[in-house]
mmCIF file of C-alpha atoms in Angstrom:
data_model
loop_
_atom_site.group_PDB
_atom_site.id
_atom_site.type_symbol
_atom_site.label_atom_id
_atom_site.label_comp_id
_atom_site.label_asym_id
_atom_site.label_seq_id
_atom_site.Cartn_x
_atom_site.Cartn_y
_atom_site.Cartn_z
ATOM 1 C CA MET A 7 49.172 150.412 4.139
ATOM 2 C CA VAL A 8 51.155 147.248 3.629
ATOM 3 C CA GLY A 9 49.751 143.720 3.392
ATOM 4 C CA SER A 10 51.809 141.133 5.229
ATOM 5 C CA VAL A 11 51.735 137.346 5.552
ATOM 6 C CA GLY A 12 54.199 135.350 7.617
ATOM 7 C CA TYR A 13 55.024 131.949 9.040
ATOM 8 C CA GLU A 14 57.116 131.065 12.076
ATOM 9 C CA LYS A 15 58.311 127.680 13.319
ATOM 10 C CA GLY A 16 60.386 127.289 16.431
ATOM 11 C CA TRP A 17 61.404 125.829 19.721
ATOM 12 C CA SER A 18 61.022 126.865 23.349
ATOM 13 C CA TRP A 19 62.625 125.990 26.656
ATOM 14 C CA ALA A 20 61.137 126.450 30.122
ATOM 15 C CA PHE A 21 63.315 127.134 33.172
ATOM 16 C CA GLY A 22 62.470 127.235 36.863
ATOM 17 C CA THR A 23 59.971 125.383 39.005
ATOM 18 C CA PRO A 24 56.278 126.308 39.127
ATOM 19 C CA ALA A 25 54.251 126.038 42.309
ATOM 20 C CA ALA A 26 53.353 122.361 42.883
ATOM 21 C CA GLY A 27 49.898 121.244 41.734
ATOM 22 C CA THR A 28 48.987 124.558 40.037
ATOM 23 C CA GLY A 29 49.377 123.470 36.409
ATOM 24 C CA GLU A 30 51.239 126.723 35.769
ATOM 25 C CA MET A 31 54.229 127.145 33.464
ATOM 26 C CA PRO A 32 57.723 127.589 34.924
ATOM 27 C CA PRO A 33 58.542 131.279 35.469
ATOM 28 C CA GLN A 34 61.007 131.611 32.579
ATOM 29 C CA LEU A 35 60.402 130.650 28.965
ATOM 30 C CA CYS A 36 62.924 131.228 26.178
ATOM 31 C CA TYR A 37 62.276 130.663 22.478
ATOM 32 C CA ILE A 38 63.713 130.845 18.991
ATOM 33 C CA PHE A 39 61.699 130.985 15.765
ATOM 34 C CA LEU A 40 62.668 130.707 12.134
ATOM 35 C CA ALA A 41 60.504 133.211 10.275
ATOM 36 C CA GLY A 42 59.429 133.859 6.693
ATOM 37 C CA THR A 43 57.425 136.901 5.583
ATOM 38 C CA ALA A 44 56.059 138.398 2.362
ATOM 39 C CA GLN A 45 54.819 141.995 2.211
ATOM 40 C CA ALA A 46 53.248 144.081 -0.548
ATOM 41 C CA GLY A 47 52.142 147.704 -0.732
ATOM 42 C CA ARG A 48 52.901 151.172 -2.047
ATOM 43 C CA GLY A 49 54.956 152.054 1.028
ATOM 44 C CA ILE A 50 57.681 149.555 0.080
ATOM 45 C CA ASN A 51 60.401 150.065 -2.545
ATOM 46 C CA LYS A 52 59.425 148.124 -5.712
ATOM 47 C CA GLY A 53 56.027 147.403 -4.089
ATOM 48 C CA PHE A 54 57.074 144.176 -2.348
ATOM 49 C CA ARG A 55 59.646 142.575 -0.097
ATOM 50 C CA LEU A 56 60.402 139.025 1.024
ATOM 51 C CA GLY A 57 61.994 138.294 4.363
ATOM 52 C CA ALA A 58 63.558 135.421 6.249
ATOM 53 C CA GLY A 59 65.149 135.493 9.654
ATOM 54 C CA ILE A 60 65.286 134.509 13.299
ATOM 55 C CA ASN A 61 63.338 135.794 16.316
ATOM 56 C CA ALA A 62 64.734 134.914 19.743
ATOM 57 C CA GLY A 63 63.672 135.980 23.198
ATOM 58 C CA CYS A 64 62.807 135.209 26.787
ATOM 59 C CA ARG A 65 59.781 135.874 28.967
ATOM 60 C CA TYR A 66 59.951 135.963 32.763
ATOM 61 C CA GLN A 67 56.898 135.760 35.048
ATOM 62 C CA ILE A 68 57.788 138.112 37.924
ATOM 63 C CA ASN A 69 54.603 137.397 39.885
ATOM 64 C CA ASN A 70 50.971 136.412 39.143
ATOM 65 C CA GLN A 71 50.233 139.740 37.460
ATOM 66 C CA LEU A 72 53.544 141.016 36.067
ATOM 67 C CA ARG A 73 55.826 139.615 33.382
ATOM 68 C CA ALA A 74 58.834 140.919 31.458
ATOM 69 C CA GLN A 75 59.965 140.047 27.950
ATOM 70 C CA ALA A 76 63.069 140.679 25.847
ATOM 71 C CA GLU A 77 63.311 139.825 22.138
ATOM 72 C CA LEU A 78 65.717 140.198 19.226
ATOM 73 C CA GLN A 79 64.434 139.948 15.646
ATOM 74 C CA LEU A 80 66.950 139.437 12.827
ATOM 75 C CA PRO A 81 65.035 139.587 9.523
ATOM 76 C CA TYR A 82 66.830 139.753 6.172
ATOM 77 C CA TRP A 83 64.750 141.494 3.471
ATOM 78 C CA TYR A 84 64.897 141.277 -0.331
ATOM 79 C CA HIS A 85 62.897 143.569 -2.637
ATOM 80 C CA GLY A 86 64.650 143.331 -5.994
ATOM 81 C CA SER A 87 67.437 145.369 -7.503
ATOM 82 C CA SER A 88 67.014 149.096 -7.988
ATOM 83 C CA ASP A 89 68.021 151.512 -10.726
ATOM 84 C CA GLU A 90 69.167 153.997 -8.088
ATOM 85 C CA SER A 91 72.773 153.395 -7.051
ATOM 86 C CA ASN A 92 72.154 154.323 -3.401
ATOM 87 C CA VAL A 93 69.231 151.928 -2.808
ATOM 88 C CA ARG A 94 70.109 148.306 -2.098
ATOM 89 C CA GLY A 95 67.733 145.499 -2.987
ATOM 90 C CA HIS A 96 68.464 143.555 0.213
ATOM 91 C CA TYR A 97 69.315 144.369 3.819
ATOM 92 C CA TRP A 98 69.252 143.225 7.445
ATOM 93 C CA GLN A 99 66.740 144.929 9.765
ATOM 94 C CA PRO A 100 67.597 143.912 13.356
ATOM 95 C CA VAL A 101 65.146 145.043 16.050
ATOM 96 C CA SER A 102 65.467 144.600 19.815
ATOM 97 C CA SER A 103 62.588 145.055 22.239
ATOM 98 C CA LEU A 104 61.967 145.077 25.985
ATOM 99 C CA GLY A 105 58.542 144.981 27.555
ATOM 100 C CA LEU A 106 56.481 144.655 30.714
ATOM 101 C CA GLN A 107 52.883 143.465 30.963
ATOM 102 C CA TYR A 108 50.609 143.931 33.979
ATOM 103 C CA ASP A 109 47.529 141.682 33.991
ATOM 104 C CA ILE A 110 44.582 143.572 35.458
ATOM 105 C CA ASP A 111 42.505 140.377 35.398
ATOM 106 C CA LYS A 112 42.128 137.343 33.080
ATOM 107 C CA LYS A 113 40.724 139.475 30.235
ATOM 108 C CA GLN A 114 42.582 142.805 30.563
ATOM 109 C CA ALA A 115 46.206 143.921 30.641
ATOM 110 C CA LEU A 116 48.440 146.977 30.326
ATOM 111 C CA ARG A 117 51.631 146.620 28.305
ATOM 112 C CA ILE A 118 54.634 148.869 27.744
ATOM 113 C CA ASN A 119 57.199 148.043 25.043
ATOM 114 C CA ALA A 120 60.404 149.784 23.990
ATOM 115 C CA ASN A 121 61.816 148.912 20.543
ATOM 116 C CA TYR A 122 65.097 149.859 18.899
ATOM 117 C CA GLU A 123 65.835 149.281 15.209
ATOM 118 C CA TRP A 124 69.596 148.861 14.680
ATOM 119 C CA GLN A 125 69.949 150.802 11.413
ATOM 120 C CA GLU A 126 71.484 154.102 10.450
ATOM 121 C CA ARG A 127 69.408 154.467 7.275
ATOM 122 C CA ILE A 128 66.237 155.500 9.134
ATOM 123 C CA ASP A 129 65.617 158.642 11.165
ATOM 124 C CA ALA A 130 63.256 157.287 13.843
ATOM 125 C CA ASN A 131 64.828 154.019 14.949
ATOM 126 C CA ASP A 132 63.297 153.768 18.422
ATOM 127 C CA ASP A 133 59.792 153.851 19.865
ATOM 128 C CA ILE A 134 57.931 153.278 23.098
ATOM 129 C CA GLN A 135 54.387 151.909 23.099
ATOM 130 C CA LEU A 136 51.856 151.845 25.905
ATOM 131 C CA SER A 137 48.809 149.689 25.173
ATOM 132 C CA TYR A 138 45.668 148.364 26.782
ATOM 133 C CA ARG A 139 44.870 144.734 25.887
ATOM 134 C CA ARG A 140 41.405 143.162 26.054
ATOM 135 C CA TYR A 141 41.291 139.388 25.599
ATOM 136 C CA PHE A 142 38.133 137.508 24.628
#
C-alpha cells in the first residue's frame, strides 16, 4: 500500500452549444491541470516520491447517457538518489487513457477505461478497467 496526497489547479474550456433553456453544459469540455503529489510507502524506492506535472484532456457528451473522455498525464517523479547505478532518482511517467461512461440513471453508471503507460522500464504498461459506479 502507498499513501498519496495531491493537489491540482487548472483551467477548462467548453465548446459547442447546449440545448436552449436546459442549464446543461456544452457537449465538449477540455481541461489542463498543474498537479503536485507526494507518496510514501514500502512499495516505492527509498520509501517516498514527489511528483509534479500536467494533466490534460477532453470530455465529449455523445448523448444524454453516454460520454467519452481522453486524457494525458505527464508527471515527473523524484525519489532521491540511489546507490544502485541502474536506478535513477527521477523520471517521467507519461500515461494516456481513453474511456467511455454509460449513465444508467442519475446515481449509477458503467465505465470502461483503457490506460497505457509510456515506459519501457515496466513489464505491464497497459490495462483495461470495467467498473460500476454508484453515486450518492
